[in-house]
CSV table of C-alpha atoms in Angstrom, one decimal:
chain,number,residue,atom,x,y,z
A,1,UNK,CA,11.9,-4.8,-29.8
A,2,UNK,CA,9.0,-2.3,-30.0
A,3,UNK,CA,8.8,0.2,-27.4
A,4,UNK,CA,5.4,2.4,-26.3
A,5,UNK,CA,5.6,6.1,-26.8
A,6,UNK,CA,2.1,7.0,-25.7
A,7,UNK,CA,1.0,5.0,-22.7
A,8,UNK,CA,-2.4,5.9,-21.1
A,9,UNK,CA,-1.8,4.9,-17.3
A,10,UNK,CA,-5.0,4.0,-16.0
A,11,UNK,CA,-3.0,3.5,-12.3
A,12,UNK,CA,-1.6,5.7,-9.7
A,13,UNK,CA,1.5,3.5,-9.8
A,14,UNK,CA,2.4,3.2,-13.5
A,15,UNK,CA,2.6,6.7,-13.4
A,16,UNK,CA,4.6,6.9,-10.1
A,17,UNK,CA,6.9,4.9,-11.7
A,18,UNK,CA,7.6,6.2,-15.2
A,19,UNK,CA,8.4,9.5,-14.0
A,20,UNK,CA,10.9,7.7,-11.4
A,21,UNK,CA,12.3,5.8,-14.8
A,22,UNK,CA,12.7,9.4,-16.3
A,23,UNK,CA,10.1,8.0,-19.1
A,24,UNK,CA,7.5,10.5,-18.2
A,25,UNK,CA,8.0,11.3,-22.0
A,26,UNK,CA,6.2,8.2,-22.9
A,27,UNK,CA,3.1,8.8,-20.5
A,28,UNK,CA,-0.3,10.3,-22.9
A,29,UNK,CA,-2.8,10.0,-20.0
A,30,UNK,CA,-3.1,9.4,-16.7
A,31,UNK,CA,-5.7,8.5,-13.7
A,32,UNK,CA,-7.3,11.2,-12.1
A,33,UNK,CA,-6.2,9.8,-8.8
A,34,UNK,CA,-2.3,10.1,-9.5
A,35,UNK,CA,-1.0,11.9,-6.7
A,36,UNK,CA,3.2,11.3,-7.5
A,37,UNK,CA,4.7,12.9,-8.6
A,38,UNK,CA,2.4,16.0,-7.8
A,39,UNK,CA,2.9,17.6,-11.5
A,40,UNK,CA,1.7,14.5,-13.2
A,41,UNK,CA,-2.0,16.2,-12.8
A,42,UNK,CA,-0.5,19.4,-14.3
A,43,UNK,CA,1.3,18.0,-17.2
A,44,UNK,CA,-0.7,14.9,-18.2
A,45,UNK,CA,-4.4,14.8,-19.2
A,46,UNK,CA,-6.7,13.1,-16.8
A,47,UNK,CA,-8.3,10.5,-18.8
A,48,UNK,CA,-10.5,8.4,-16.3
A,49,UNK,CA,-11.2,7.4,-12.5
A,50,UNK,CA,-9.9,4.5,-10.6
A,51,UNK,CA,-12.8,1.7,-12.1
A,52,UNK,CA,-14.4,4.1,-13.6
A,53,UNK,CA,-14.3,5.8,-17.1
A,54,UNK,CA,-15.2,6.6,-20.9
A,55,UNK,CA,-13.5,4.9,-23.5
A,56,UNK,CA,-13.6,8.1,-25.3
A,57,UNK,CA,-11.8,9.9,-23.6
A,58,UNK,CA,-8.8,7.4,-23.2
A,59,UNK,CA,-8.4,7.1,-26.6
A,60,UNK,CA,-8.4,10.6,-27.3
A,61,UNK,CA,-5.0,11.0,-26.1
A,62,UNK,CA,-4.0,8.5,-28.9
A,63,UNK,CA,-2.3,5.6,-26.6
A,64,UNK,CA,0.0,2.7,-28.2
A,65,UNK,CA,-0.7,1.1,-24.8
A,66,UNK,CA,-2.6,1.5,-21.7
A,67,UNK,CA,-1.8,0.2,-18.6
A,68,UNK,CA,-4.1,-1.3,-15.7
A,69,UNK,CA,-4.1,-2.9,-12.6
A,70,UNK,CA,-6.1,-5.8,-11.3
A,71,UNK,CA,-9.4,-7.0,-12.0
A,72,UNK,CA,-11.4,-3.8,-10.9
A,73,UNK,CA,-9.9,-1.8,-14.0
A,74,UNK,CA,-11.3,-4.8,-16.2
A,75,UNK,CA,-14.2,-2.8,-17.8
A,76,UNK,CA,-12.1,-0.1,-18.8
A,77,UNK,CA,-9.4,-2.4,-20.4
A,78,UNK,CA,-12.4,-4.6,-21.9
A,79,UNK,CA,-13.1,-1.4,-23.7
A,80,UNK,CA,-9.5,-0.5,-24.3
A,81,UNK,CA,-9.3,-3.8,-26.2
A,82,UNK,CA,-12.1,-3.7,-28.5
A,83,UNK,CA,-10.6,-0.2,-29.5
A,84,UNK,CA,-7.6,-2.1,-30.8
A,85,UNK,CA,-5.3,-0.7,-28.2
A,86,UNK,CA,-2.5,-2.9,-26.7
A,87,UNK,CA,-3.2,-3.5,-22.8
A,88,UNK,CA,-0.7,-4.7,-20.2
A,89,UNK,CA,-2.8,-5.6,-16.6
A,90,UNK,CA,-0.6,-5.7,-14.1
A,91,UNK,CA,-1.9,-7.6,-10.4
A,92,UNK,CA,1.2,-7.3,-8.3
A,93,UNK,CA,-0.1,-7.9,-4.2
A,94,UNK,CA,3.1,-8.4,-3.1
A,95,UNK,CA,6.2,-6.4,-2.4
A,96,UNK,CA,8.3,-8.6,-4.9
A,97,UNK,CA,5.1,-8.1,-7.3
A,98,UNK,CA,6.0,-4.3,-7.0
A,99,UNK,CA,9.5,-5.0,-8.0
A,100,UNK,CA,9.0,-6.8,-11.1
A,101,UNK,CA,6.4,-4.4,-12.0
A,102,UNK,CA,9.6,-1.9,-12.4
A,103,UNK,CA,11.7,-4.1,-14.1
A,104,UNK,CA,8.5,-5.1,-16.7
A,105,UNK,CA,8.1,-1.3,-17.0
A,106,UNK,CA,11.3,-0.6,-17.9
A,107,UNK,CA,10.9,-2.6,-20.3
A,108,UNK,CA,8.6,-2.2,-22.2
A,109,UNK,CA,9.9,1.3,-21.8
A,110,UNK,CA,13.7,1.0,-22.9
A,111,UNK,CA,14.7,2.1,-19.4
A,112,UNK,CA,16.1,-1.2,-18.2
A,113,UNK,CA,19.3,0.3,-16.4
A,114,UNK,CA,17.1,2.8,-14.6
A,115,UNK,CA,14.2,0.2,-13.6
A,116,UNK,CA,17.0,-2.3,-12.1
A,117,UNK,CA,18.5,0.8,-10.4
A,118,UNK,CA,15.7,1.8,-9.0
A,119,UNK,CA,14.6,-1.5,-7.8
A,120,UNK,CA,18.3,-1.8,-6.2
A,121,UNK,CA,17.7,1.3,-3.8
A,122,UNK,CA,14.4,-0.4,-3.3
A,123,UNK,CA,15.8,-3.5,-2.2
A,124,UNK,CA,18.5,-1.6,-0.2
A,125,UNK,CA,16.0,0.2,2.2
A,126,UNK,CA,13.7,-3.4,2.4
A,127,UNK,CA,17.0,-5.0,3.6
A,128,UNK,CA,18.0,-2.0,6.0
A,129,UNK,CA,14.4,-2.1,7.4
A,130,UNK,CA,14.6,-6.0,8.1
A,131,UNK,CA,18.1,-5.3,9.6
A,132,UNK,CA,16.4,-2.7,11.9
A,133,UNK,CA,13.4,-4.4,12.9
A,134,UNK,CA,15.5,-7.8,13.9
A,135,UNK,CA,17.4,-5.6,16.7
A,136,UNK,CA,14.2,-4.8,18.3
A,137,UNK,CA,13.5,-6.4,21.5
A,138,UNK,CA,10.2,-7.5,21.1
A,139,UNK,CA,7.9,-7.0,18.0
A,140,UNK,CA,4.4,-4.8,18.2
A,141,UNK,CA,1.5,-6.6,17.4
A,142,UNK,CA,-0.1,-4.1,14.3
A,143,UNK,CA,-4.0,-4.1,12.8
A,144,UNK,CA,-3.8,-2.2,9.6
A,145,UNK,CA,-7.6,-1.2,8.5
A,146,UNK,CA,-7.8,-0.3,4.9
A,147,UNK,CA,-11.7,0.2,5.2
A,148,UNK,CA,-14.3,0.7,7.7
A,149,UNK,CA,-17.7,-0.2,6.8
A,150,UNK,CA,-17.3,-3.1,6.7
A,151,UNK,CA,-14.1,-3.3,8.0
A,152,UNK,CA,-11.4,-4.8,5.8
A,153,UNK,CA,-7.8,-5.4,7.2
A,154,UNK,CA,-4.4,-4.9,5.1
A,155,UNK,CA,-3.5,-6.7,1.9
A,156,UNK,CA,0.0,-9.0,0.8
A,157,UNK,CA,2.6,-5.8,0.3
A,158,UNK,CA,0.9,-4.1,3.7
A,159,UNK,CA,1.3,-6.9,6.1
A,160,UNK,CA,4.9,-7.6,4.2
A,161,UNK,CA,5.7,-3.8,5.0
A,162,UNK,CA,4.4,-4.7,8.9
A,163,UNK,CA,7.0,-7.1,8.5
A,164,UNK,CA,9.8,-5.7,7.7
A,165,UNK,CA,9.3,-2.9,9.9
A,166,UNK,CA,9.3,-4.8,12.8
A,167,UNK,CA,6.0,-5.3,13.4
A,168,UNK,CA,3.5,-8.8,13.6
A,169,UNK,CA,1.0,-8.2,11.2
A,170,UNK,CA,-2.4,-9.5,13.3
A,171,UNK,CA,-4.3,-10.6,10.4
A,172,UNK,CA,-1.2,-12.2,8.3
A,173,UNK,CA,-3.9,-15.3,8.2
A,174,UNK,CA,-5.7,-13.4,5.5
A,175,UNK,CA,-3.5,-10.5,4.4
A,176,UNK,CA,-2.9,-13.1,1.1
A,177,UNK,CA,-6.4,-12.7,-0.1
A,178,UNK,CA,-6.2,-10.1,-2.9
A,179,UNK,CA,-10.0,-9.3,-3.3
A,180,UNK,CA,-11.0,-6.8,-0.6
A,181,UNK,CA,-13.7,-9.4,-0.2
A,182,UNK,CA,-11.5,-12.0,1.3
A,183,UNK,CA,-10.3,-10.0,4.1
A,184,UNK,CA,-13.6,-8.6,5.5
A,185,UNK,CA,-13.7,-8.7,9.5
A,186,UNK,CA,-16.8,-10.0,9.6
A,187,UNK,CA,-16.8,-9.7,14.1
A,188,UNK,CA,-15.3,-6.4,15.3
A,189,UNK,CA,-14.5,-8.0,18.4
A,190,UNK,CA,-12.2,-10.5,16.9
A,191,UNK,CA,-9.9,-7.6,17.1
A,192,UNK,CA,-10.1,-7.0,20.5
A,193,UNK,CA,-9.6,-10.4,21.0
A,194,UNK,CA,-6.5,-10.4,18.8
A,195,UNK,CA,-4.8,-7.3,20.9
A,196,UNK,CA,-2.7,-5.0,18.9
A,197,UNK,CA,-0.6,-2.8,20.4
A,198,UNK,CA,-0.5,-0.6,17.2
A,199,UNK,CA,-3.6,0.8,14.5
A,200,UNK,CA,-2.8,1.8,11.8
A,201,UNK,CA,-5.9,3.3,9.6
A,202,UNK,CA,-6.0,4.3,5.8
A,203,UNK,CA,-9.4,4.5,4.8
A,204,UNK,CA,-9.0,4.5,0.7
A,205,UNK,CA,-10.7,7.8,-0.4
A,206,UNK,CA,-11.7,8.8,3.0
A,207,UNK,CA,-10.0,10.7,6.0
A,208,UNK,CA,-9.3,8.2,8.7
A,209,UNK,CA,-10.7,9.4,11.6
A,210,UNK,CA,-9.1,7.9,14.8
A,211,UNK,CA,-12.0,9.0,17.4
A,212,UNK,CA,-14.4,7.2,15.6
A,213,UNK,CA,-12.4,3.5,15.1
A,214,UNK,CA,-11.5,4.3,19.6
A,215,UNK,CA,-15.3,5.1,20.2
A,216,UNK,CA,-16.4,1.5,18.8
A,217,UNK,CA,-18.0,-0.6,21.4
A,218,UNK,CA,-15.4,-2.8,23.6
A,219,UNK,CA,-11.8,-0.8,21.7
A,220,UNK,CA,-11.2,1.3,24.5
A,221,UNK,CA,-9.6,-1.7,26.0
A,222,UNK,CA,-7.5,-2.1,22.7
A,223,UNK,CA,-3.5,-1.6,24.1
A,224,UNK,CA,-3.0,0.6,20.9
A,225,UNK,CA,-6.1,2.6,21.8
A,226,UNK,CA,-4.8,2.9,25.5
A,227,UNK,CA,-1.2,3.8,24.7
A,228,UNK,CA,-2.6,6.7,22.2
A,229,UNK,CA,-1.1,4.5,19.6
A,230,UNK,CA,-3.7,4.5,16.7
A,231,UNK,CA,-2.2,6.6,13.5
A,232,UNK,CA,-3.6,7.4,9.7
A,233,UNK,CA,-1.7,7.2,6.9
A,234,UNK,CA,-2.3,8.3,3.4
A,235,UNK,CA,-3.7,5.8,1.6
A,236,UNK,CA,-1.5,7.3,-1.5
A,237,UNK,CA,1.7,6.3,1.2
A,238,UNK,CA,0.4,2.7,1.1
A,239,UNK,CA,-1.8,1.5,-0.5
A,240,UNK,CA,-0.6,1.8,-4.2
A,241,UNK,CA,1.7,-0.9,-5.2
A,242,UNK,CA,4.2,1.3,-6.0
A,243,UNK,CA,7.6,2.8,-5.1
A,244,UNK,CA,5.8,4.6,-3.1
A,245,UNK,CA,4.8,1.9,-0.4
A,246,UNK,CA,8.4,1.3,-0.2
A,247,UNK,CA,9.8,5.1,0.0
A,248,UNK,CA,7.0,6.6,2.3
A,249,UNK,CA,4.8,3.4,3.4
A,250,UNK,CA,7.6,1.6,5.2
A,251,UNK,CA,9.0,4.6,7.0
A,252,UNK,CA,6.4,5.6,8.4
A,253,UNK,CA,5.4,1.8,9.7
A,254,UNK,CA,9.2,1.9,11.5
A,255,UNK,CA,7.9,4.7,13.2
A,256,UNK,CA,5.2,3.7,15.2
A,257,UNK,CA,7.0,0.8,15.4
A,258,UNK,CA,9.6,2.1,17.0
A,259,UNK,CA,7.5,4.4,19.0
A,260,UNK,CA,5.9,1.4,20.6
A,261,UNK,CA,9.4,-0.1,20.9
A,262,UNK,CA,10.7,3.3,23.0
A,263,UNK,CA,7.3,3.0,25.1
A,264,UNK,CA,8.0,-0.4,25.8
A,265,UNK,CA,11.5,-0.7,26.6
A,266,UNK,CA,12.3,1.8,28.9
């Protein structure tokens, strides 16, 4: 088998991931919104946007293979491929999609022991989160907003992290849709009506700002806004199908969980 020696990574999480597999070697280019590790933006060229970028400038860094994810990187890859460049699109939107993009990693990579090991210690904290979150009394009831104008509610690995963290994801009923389209709260009042106890916000490529979601008209009487129980995350923690999700998503899900739990129960 062939393996790649200069991959452009035109995702946050490819990158994540090769430097996890110890192939950060292999990587030629990378997104300028790769936050992990935090050298990636010091050693590796920045080579284009999230959906954006010129065609130039990925193949100036002279890639046997660039690597995408999901239909909104479509133009770039379009591009990549007249160019004669091999492309591998991944579309995980699940939390086993985010495992088997490590093991396909690692191999394309030659780092097949280190992807299976990684996804192992994965699996191991999943399983120890789902063992946690059954020996809680009683399960919080979380909205996750991903956008706010209009606002869109978590997607498949989010509302699978809710999960296994002991929550009940309130918008499970549409978490599957993988287009931010699909899971557009079209009546803002359907949340109230739906009653979490927890908010979670993580406004992708914009600081979630808790006073503004409490000040919207009817939310005060949200139990999550009453109990003071409305927290941001980084939508780097979360909302990149990565390891990351796993390693600093989910812990941070337990705890508000748990928070909730404590408020609760005693």
């Amino acid at each position: 088998m062939s393996f790649y020696h200069r991959i452009a990574c035109l995702s946050s999480e490819a990158v994540e991931t090769l430097y996890l597999l110890g192939a950060e070697d292999r990587i030629a280019g990378v997104s300028g919104f790769a936050t992990r590790p935090a050298r990636a933006r010091r050693d590796k060229p920045a080579i284009c946007g999230f959906s954006s970028g010129q065609i130039q400038r990925i193949m100036a860094v002279e890639p046997d293979l660039v690597i995408a994810f999901s239909d909104m990187q479509a133009d770039l890859v379009a591009d990549a491929i007249r160019a004669g460049v091999e492309v591998h699109v991944f579309n995980q939107r699940t939390v086993e999609g985010i495992l088997d993009m490590i093991i396909t990693l690692g191999r394309l990579v030659d780092r097949q022991p280190a992807a299976e090991m990684l996804v192992g210690e994965l699996a191991a904290r999943l399983a120890a989160a789902a063992a946690h979150a059954a020996s809680l009394p009683e399960r919080a009831r979380v909205y996750f907003e991903e956008w706010n104008e209009p606002l869109i509610c978590g997607i498949g690995w989010v509302s699978e992290l809710i999960d296994l963290a002991g929550g009940i994801d309130i918008f499970a009923d549409v978490a599957g849709k993988p287009a931010a389209r699909g899971r557009i709260i079209a009546d803002p009042s359907e949340v109230i009506r739906r009653a979490p106890d927890v908010i979670i916000g993580s406004w992708c490529g914009r600081k979630f700002r808790p006073e503004e979601l409490a000040a919207r008209p009817g939310w005060e009487a949200i139990p999550a806004v009453l109990d003071g129980l409305v927290i941001g995350m980084k939508s780097a923690d979360i909302l990149s199908p990565g390891p990351s999700a796993i390693l600093e998503g989910l812990p941070q899900l337990q705890a508000v969980v748990q928070r909730w739990s404590t408020l609760h129960t005693t």
